[in-house]
PDB file of C-alpha atoms and ligand atoms in Angstrom:
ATOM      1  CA  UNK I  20     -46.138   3.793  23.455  1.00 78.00           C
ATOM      2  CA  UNK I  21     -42.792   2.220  21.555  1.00 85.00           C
ATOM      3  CA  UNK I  22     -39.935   4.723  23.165  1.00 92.00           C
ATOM      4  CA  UNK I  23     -37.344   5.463  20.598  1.00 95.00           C
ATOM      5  CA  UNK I  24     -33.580   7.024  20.502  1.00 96.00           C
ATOM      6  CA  UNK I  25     -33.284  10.645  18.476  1.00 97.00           C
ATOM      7  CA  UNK I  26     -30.282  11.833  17.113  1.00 97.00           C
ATOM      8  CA  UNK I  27     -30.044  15.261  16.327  1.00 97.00           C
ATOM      9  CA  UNK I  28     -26.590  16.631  14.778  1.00 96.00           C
ATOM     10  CA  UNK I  29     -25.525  19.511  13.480  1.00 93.00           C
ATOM     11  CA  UNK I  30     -22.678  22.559  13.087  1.00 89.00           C
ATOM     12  CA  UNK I  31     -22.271  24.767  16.459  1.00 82.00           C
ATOM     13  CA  UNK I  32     -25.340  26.911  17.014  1.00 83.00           C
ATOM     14  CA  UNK I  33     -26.994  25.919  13.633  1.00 87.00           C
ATOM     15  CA  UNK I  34     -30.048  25.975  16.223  1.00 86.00           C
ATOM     16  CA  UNK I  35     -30.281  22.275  17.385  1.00 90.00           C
ATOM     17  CA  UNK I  36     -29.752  22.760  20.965  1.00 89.00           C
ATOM     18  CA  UNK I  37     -33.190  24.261  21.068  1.00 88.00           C
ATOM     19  CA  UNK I  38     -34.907  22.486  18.775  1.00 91.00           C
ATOM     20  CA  UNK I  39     -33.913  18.940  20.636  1.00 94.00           C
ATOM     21  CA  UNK I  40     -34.788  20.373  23.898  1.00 92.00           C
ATOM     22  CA  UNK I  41     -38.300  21.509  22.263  1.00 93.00           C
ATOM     23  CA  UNK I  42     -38.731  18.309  20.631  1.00 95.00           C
ATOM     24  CA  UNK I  43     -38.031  16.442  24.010  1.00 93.00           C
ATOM     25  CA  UNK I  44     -40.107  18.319  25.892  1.00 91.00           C
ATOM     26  CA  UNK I  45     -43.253  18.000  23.945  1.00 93.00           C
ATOM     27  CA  UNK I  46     -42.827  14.159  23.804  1.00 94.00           C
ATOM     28  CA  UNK I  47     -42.165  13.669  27.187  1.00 91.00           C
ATOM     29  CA  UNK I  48     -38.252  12.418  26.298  1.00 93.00           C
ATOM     30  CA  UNK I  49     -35.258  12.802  28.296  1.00 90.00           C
ATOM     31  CA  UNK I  50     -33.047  15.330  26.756  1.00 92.00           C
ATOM     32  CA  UNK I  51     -29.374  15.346  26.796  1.00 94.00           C
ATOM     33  CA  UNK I  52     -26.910  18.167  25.177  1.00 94.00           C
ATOM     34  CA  UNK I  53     -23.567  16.453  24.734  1.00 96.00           C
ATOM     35  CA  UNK I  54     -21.935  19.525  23.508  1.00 95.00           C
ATOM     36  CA  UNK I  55     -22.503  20.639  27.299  1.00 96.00           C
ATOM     37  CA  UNK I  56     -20.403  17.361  28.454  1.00 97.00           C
ATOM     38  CA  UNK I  57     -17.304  18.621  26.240  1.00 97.00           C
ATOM     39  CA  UNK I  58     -17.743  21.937  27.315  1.00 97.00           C
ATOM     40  CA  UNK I  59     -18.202  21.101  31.290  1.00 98.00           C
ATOM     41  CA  UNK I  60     -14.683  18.772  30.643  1.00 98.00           C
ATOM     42  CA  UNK I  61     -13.287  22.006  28.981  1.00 98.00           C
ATOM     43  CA  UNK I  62     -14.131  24.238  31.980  1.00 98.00           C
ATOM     44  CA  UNK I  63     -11.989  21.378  34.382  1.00 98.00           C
ATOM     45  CA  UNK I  64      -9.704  22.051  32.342  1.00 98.00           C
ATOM     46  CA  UNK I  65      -9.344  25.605  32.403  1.00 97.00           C
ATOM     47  CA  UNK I  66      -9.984  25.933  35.972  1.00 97.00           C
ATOM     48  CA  UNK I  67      -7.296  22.743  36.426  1.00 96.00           C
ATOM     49  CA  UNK I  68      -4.133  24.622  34.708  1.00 94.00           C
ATOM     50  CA  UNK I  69      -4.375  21.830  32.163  1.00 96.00           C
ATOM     51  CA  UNK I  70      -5.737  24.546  29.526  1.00 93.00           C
ATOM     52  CA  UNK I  71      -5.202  28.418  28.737  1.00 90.00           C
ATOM     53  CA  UNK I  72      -5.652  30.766  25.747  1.00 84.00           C
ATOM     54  CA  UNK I  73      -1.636  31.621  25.829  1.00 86.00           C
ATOM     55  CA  UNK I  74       0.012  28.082  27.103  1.00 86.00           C
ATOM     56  CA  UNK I  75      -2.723  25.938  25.165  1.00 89.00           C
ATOM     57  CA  UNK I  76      -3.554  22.421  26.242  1.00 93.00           C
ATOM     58  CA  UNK I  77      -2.293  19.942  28.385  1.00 96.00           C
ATOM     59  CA  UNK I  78      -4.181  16.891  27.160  1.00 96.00           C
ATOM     60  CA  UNK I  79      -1.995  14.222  28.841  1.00 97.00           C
ATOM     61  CA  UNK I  80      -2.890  15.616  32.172  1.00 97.00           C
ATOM     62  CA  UNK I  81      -6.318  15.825  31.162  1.00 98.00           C
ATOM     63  CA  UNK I  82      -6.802  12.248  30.083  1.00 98.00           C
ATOM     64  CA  UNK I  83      -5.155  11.448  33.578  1.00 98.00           C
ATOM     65  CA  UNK I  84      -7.786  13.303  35.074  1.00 97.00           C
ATOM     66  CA  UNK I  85     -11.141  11.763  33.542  1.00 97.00           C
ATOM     67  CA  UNK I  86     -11.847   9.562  36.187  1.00 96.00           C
ATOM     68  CA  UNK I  87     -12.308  12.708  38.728  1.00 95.00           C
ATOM     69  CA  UNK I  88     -14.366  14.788  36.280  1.00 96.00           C
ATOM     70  CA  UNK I  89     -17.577  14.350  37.239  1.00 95.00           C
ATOM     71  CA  UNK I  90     -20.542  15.268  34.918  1.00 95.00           C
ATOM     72  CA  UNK I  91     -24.223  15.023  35.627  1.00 93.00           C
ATOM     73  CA  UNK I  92     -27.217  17.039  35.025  1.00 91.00           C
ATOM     74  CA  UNK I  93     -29.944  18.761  36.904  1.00 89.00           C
ATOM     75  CA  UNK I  94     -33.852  18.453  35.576  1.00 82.00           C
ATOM     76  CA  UNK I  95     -35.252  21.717  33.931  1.00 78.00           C
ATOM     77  CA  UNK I  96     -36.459  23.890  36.834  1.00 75.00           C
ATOM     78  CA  UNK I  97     -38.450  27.087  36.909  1.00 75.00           C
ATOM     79  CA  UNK I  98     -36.265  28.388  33.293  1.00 75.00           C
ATOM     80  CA  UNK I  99     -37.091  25.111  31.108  1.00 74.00           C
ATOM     81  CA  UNK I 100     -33.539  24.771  30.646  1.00 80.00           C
ATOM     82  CA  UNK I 101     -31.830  21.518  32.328  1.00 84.00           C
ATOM     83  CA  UNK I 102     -28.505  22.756  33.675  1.00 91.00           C
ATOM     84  CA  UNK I 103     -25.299  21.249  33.116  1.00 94.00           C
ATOM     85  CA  UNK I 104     -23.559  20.172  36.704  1.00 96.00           C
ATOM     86  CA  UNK I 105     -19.582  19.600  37.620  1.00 97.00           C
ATOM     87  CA  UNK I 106     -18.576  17.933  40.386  1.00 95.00           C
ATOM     88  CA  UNK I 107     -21.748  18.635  41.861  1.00 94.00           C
ATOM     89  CA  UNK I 108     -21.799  22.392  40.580  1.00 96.00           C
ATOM     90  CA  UNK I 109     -24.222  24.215  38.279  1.00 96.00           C
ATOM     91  CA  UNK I 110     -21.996  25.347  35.503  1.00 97.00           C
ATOM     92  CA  UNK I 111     -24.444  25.887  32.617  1.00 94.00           C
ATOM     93  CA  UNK I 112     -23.404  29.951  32.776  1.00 91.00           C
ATOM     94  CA  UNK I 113     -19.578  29.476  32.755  1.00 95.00           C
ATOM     95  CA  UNK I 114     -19.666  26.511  30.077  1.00 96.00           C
ATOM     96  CA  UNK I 115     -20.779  28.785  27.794  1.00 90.00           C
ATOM     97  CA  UNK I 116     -18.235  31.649  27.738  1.00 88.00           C
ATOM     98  CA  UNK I 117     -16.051  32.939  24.896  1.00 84.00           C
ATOM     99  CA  UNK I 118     -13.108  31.036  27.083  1.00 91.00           C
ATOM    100  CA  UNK I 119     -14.585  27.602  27.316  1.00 94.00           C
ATOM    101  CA  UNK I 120     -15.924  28.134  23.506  1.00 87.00           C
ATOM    102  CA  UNK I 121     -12.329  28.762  22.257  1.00 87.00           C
ATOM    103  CA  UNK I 122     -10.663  25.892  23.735  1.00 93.00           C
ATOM    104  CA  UNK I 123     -13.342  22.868  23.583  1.00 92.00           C
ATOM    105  CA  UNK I 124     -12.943  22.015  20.059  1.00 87.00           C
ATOM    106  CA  UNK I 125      -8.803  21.206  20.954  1.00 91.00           C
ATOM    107  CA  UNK I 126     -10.831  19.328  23.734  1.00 95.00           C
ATOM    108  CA  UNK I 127     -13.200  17.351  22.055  1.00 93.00           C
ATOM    109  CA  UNK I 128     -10.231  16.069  19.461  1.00 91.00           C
ATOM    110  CA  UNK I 129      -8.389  13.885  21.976  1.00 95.00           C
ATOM    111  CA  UNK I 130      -9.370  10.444  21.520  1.00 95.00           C
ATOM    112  CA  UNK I 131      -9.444   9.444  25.300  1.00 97.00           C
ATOM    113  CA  UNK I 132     -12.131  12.290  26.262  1.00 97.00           C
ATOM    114  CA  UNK I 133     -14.234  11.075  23.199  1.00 96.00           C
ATOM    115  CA  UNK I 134     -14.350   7.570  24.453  1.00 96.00           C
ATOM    116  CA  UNK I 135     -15.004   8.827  28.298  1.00 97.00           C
ATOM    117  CA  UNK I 136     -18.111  11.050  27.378  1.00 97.00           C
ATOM    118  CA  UNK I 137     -19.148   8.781  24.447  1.00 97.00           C
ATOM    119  CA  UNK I 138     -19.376   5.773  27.108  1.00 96.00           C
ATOM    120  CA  UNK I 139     -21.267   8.077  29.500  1.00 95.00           C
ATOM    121  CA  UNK I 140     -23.642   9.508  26.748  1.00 96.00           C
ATOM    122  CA  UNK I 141     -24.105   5.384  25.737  1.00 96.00           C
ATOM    123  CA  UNK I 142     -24.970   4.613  29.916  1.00 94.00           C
ATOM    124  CA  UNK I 143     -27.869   7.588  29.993  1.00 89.00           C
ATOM    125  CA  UNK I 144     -29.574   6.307  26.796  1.00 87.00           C
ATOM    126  CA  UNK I 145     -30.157   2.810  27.797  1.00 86.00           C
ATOM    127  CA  UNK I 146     -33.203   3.342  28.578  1.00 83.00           C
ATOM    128  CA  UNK I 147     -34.335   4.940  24.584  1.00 85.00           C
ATOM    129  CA  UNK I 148     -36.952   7.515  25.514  1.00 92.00           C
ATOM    130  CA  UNK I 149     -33.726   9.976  25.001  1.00 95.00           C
ATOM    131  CA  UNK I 150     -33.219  12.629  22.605  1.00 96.00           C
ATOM    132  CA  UNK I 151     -30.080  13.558  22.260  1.00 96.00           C
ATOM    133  CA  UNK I 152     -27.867  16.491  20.328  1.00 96.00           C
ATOM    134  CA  UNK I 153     -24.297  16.686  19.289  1.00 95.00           C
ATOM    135  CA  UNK I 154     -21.857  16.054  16.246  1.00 93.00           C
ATOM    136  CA  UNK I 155     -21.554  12.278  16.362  1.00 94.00           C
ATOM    137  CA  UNK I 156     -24.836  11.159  17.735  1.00 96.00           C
ATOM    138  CA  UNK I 157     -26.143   9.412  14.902  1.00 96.00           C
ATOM    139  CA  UNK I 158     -22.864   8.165  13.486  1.00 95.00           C
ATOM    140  CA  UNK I 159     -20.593   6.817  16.826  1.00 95.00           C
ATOM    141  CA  UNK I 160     -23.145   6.974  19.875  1.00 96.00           C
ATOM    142  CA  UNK I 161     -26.051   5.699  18.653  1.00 97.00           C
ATOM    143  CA  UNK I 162     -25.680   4.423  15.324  1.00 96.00           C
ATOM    144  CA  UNK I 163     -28.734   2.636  15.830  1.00 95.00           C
ATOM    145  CA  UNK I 164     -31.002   5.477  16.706  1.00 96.00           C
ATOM    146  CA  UNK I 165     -34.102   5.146  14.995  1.00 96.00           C
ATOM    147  CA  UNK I 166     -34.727   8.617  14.049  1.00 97.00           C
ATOM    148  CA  UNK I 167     -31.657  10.895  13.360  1.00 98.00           C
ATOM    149  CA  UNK I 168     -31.575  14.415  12.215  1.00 97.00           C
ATOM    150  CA  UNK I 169     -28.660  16.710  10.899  1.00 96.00           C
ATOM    151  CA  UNK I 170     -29.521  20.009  11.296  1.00 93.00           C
ATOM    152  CA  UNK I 171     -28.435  22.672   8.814  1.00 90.00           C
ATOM    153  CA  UNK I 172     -27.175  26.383   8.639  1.00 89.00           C
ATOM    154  CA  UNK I 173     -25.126  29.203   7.076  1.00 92.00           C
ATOM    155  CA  UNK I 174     -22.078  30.304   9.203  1.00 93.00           C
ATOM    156  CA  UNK I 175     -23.503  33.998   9.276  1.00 93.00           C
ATOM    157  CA  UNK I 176     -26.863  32.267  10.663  1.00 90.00           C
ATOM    158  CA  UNK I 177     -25.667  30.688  13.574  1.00 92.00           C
ATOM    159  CA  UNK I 178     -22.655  33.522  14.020  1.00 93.00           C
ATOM    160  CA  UNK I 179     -26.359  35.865  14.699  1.00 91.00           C
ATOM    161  CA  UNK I 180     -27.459  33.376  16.878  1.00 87.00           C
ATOM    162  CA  UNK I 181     -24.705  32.835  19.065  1.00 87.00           C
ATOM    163  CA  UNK I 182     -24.220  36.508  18.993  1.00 91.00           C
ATOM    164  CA  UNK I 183     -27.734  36.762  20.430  1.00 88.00           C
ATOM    165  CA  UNK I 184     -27.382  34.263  23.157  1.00 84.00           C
ATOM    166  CA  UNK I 185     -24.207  36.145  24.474  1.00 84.00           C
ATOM    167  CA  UNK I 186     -25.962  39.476  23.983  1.00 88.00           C
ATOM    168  CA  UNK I 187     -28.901  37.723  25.972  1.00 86.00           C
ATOM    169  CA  UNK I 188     -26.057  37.659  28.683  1.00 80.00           C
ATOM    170  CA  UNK I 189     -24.948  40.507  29.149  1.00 86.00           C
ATOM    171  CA  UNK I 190     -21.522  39.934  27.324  1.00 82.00           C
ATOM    172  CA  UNK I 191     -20.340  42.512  24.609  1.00 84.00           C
ATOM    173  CA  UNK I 192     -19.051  40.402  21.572  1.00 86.00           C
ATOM    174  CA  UNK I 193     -17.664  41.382  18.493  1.00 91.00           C
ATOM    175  CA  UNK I 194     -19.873  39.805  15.575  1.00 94.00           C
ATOM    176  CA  UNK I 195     -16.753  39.171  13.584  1.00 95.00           C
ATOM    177  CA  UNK I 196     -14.644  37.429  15.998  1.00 92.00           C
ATOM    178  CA  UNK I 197     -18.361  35.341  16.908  1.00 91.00           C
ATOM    179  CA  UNK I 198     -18.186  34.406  13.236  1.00 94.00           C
ATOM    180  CA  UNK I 199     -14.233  33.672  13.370  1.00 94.00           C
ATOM    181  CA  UNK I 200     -14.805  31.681  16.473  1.00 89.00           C
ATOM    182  CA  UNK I 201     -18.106  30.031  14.302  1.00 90.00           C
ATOM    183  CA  UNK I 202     -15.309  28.752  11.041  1.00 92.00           C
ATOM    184  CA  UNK I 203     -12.779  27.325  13.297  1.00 90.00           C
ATOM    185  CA  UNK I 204     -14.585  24.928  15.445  1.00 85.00           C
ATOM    186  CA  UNK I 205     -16.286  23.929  11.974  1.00 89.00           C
ATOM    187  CA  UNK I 206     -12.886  23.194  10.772  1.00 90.00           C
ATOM    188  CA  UNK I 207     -11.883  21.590  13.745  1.00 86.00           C
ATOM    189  CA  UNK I 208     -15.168  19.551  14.356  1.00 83.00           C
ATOM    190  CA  UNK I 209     -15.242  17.981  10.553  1.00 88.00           C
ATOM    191  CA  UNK I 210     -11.399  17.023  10.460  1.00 90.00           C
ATOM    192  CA  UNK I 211      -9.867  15.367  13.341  1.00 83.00           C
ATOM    193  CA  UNK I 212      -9.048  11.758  13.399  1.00 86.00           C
ATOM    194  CA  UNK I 213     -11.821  10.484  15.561  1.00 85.00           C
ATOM    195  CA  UNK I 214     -15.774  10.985  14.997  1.00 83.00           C
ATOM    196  CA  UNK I 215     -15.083  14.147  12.758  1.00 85.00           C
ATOM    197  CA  UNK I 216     -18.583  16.138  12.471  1.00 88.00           C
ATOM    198  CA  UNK I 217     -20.201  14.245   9.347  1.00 88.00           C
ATOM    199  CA  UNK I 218     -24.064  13.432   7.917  1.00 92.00           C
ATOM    200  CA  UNK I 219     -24.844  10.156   9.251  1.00 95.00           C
ATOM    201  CA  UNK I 220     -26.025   8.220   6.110  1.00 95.00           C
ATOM    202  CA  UNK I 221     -29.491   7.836   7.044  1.00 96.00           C
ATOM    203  CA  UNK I 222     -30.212  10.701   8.700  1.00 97.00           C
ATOM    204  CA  UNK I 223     -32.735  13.881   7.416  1.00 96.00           C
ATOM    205  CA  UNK I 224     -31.226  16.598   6.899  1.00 94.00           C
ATOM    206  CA  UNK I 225     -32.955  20.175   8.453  1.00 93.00           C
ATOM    207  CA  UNK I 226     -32.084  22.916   6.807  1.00 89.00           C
ATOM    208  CA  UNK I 227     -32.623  25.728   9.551  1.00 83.00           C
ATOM    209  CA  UNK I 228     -31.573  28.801   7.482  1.00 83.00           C
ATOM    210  CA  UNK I 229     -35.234  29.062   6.257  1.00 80.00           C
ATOM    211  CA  UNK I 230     -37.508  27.890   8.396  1.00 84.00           C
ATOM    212  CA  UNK I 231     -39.507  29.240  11.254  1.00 86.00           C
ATOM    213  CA  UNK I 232     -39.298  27.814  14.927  1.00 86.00           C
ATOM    214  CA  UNK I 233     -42.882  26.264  14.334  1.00 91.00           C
ATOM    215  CA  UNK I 234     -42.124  24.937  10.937  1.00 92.00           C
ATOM    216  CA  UNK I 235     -39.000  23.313  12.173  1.00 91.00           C
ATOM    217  CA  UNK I 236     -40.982  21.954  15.073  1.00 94.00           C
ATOM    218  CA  UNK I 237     -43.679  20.298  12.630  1.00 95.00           C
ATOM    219  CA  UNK I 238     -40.737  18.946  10.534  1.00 94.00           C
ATOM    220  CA  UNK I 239     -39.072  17.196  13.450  1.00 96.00           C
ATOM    221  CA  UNK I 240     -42.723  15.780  15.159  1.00 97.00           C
ATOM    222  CA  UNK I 241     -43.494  14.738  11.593  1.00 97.00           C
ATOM    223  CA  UNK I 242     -40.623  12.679  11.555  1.00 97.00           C
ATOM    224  CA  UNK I 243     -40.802  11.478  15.171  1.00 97.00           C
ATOM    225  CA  UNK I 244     -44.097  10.194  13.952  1.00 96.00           C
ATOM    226  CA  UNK I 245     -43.160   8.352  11.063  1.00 95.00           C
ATOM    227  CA  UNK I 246     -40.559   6.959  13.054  1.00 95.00           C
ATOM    228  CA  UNK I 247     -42.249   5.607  16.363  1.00 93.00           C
ATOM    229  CA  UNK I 248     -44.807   4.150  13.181  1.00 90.00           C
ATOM    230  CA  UNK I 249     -42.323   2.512  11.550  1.00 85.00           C
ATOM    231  CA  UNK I 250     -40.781  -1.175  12.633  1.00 69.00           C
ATOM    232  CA  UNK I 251     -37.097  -1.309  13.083  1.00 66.00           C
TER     233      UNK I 251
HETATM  234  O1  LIG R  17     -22.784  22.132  20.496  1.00 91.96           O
HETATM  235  P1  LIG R  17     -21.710  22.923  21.244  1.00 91.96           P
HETATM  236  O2  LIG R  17     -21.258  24.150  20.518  1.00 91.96           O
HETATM  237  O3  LIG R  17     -22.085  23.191  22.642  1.00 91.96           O
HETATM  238  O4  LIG R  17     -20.458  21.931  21.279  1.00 91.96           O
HETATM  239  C1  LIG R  17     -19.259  22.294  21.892  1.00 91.96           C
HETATM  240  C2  LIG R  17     -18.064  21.597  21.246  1.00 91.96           C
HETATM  241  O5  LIG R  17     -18.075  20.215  21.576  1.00 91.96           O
HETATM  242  C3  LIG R  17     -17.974  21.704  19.737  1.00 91.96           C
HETATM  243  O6  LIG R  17     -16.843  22.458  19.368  1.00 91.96           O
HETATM  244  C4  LIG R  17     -17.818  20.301  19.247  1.00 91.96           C
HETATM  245  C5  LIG R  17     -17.804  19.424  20.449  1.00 91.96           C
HETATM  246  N1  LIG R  17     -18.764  18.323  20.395  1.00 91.96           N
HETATM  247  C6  LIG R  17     -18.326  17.135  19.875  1.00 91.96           C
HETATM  248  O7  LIG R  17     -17.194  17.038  19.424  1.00 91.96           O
HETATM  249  N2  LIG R  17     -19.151  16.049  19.882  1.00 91.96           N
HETATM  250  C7  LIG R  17     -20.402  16.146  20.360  1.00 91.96           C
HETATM  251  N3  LIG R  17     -21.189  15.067  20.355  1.00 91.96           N
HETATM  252  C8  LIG R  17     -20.866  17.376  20.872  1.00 91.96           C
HETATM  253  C9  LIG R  17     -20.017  18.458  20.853  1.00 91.96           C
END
């Protein structure tokens, strides 16, 4: 069967992390997070002295460092969940702390890490057969994607949801500060200078605020269908 590229973008937990991963796995695609690339380059960071809560961000010594950061990932095991590696280490726990979550969005504006991961992200979709989630999927890494999908949802949605996942963790999180945290990466994410967080022109938009996990899961196979159906 024709193999396609999928695009799905969105606002920070608005939900499309899982539904992409769903979506892959019950087409047999290869899914790739690209949130977790900016996050795993965040984490070098951190653990580099090139970023910290009270100093802030050391971005030239960053870019100098992109050719040593190196960012693969490891198949879904025994949790469904592929895990994000470092240098050759599992990181997908610490990538996702209130620490890395602060400081990627500062991360993700510098031009030179853009154009690093947006190469990479570019080298594993060669092959289509890819879905893959993020903020500038459909509109800078694969504007030619045939299906793309922005994906929807209230700031007090996805401030629950990320709440959830922490919770899920173990970690003790205030919802407030979750929801704090939530409005400044938006800001960030839909106004720096390069790839700002924006609707690709032709992609469907997902509302997730209303819908069930099923119901967004026929949406999104609906689509896939019409797509793989359709001649580009
Ligand atoms: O989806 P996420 O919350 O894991 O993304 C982490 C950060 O990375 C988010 O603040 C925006 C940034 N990001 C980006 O700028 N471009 C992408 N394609 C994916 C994520």
């Amino acid at each position: 069967m024709k193999k396609i590229t999928i695009a799905i973008d969105g606002y920070s937990s608005s939900g499309k992390s899982t539904m992409a991963r769903e979506l892959a796995r019950r087409i047999g695609y290869v899914y790739i997070d690209s949130g977790a690339m900016y996050r795993a380059v965040t984490l070098y960071a951190l653990e580099h002295g090139m970023a910290s809560p009270d100093t802030g961000l050391n971005a030239a010594e960053l870019v100098k460092a992109l050719p040593l950061i190196h960012i693969s990932f490891k198949p879904a095991g025994a949790d469904g969940v592929q895990h994000t590696m470092l240098d050759g280490r599992d990181v997908e726990g610490p990538i996702r702390d209130m620490e890395v979550s602060r400081m990627v969005s500062p991360v993700a504006a510098i031009p030179e890490v853009r154009e690093h991961l947006v190469r990479l992200q570019q080298q594993f979709g060669k092959e289509r057969g890819i879905v893959m989630d993020g903020r500038d999927i459909g509109t800078t890494v694969f504007p030619d994607a045939e299906l793309k999908v922005f994906v929807e949802a209230s700031p007090e949605e996805r401030a629950r949801r990320r709440m959830l996942e922490m919770e899920q963790k173990g970690e003790k999180v205030d919802f407030d500060e979750v929801l704090a945290n939530i409005r400044e990466r938006d800001r960030i994410d839909t106004t720096r200078a390069v790839s700002p967080l924006r609707k690709a022109d032709d992609a469907h938009v997902l509302d997730n605020d209303g819908l069930t996990r099923e119901q967004q899961m026929d949406r999104l196979l609906e689509l896939y269908h019409e797509a793989i159906d359709t001649d580009h």
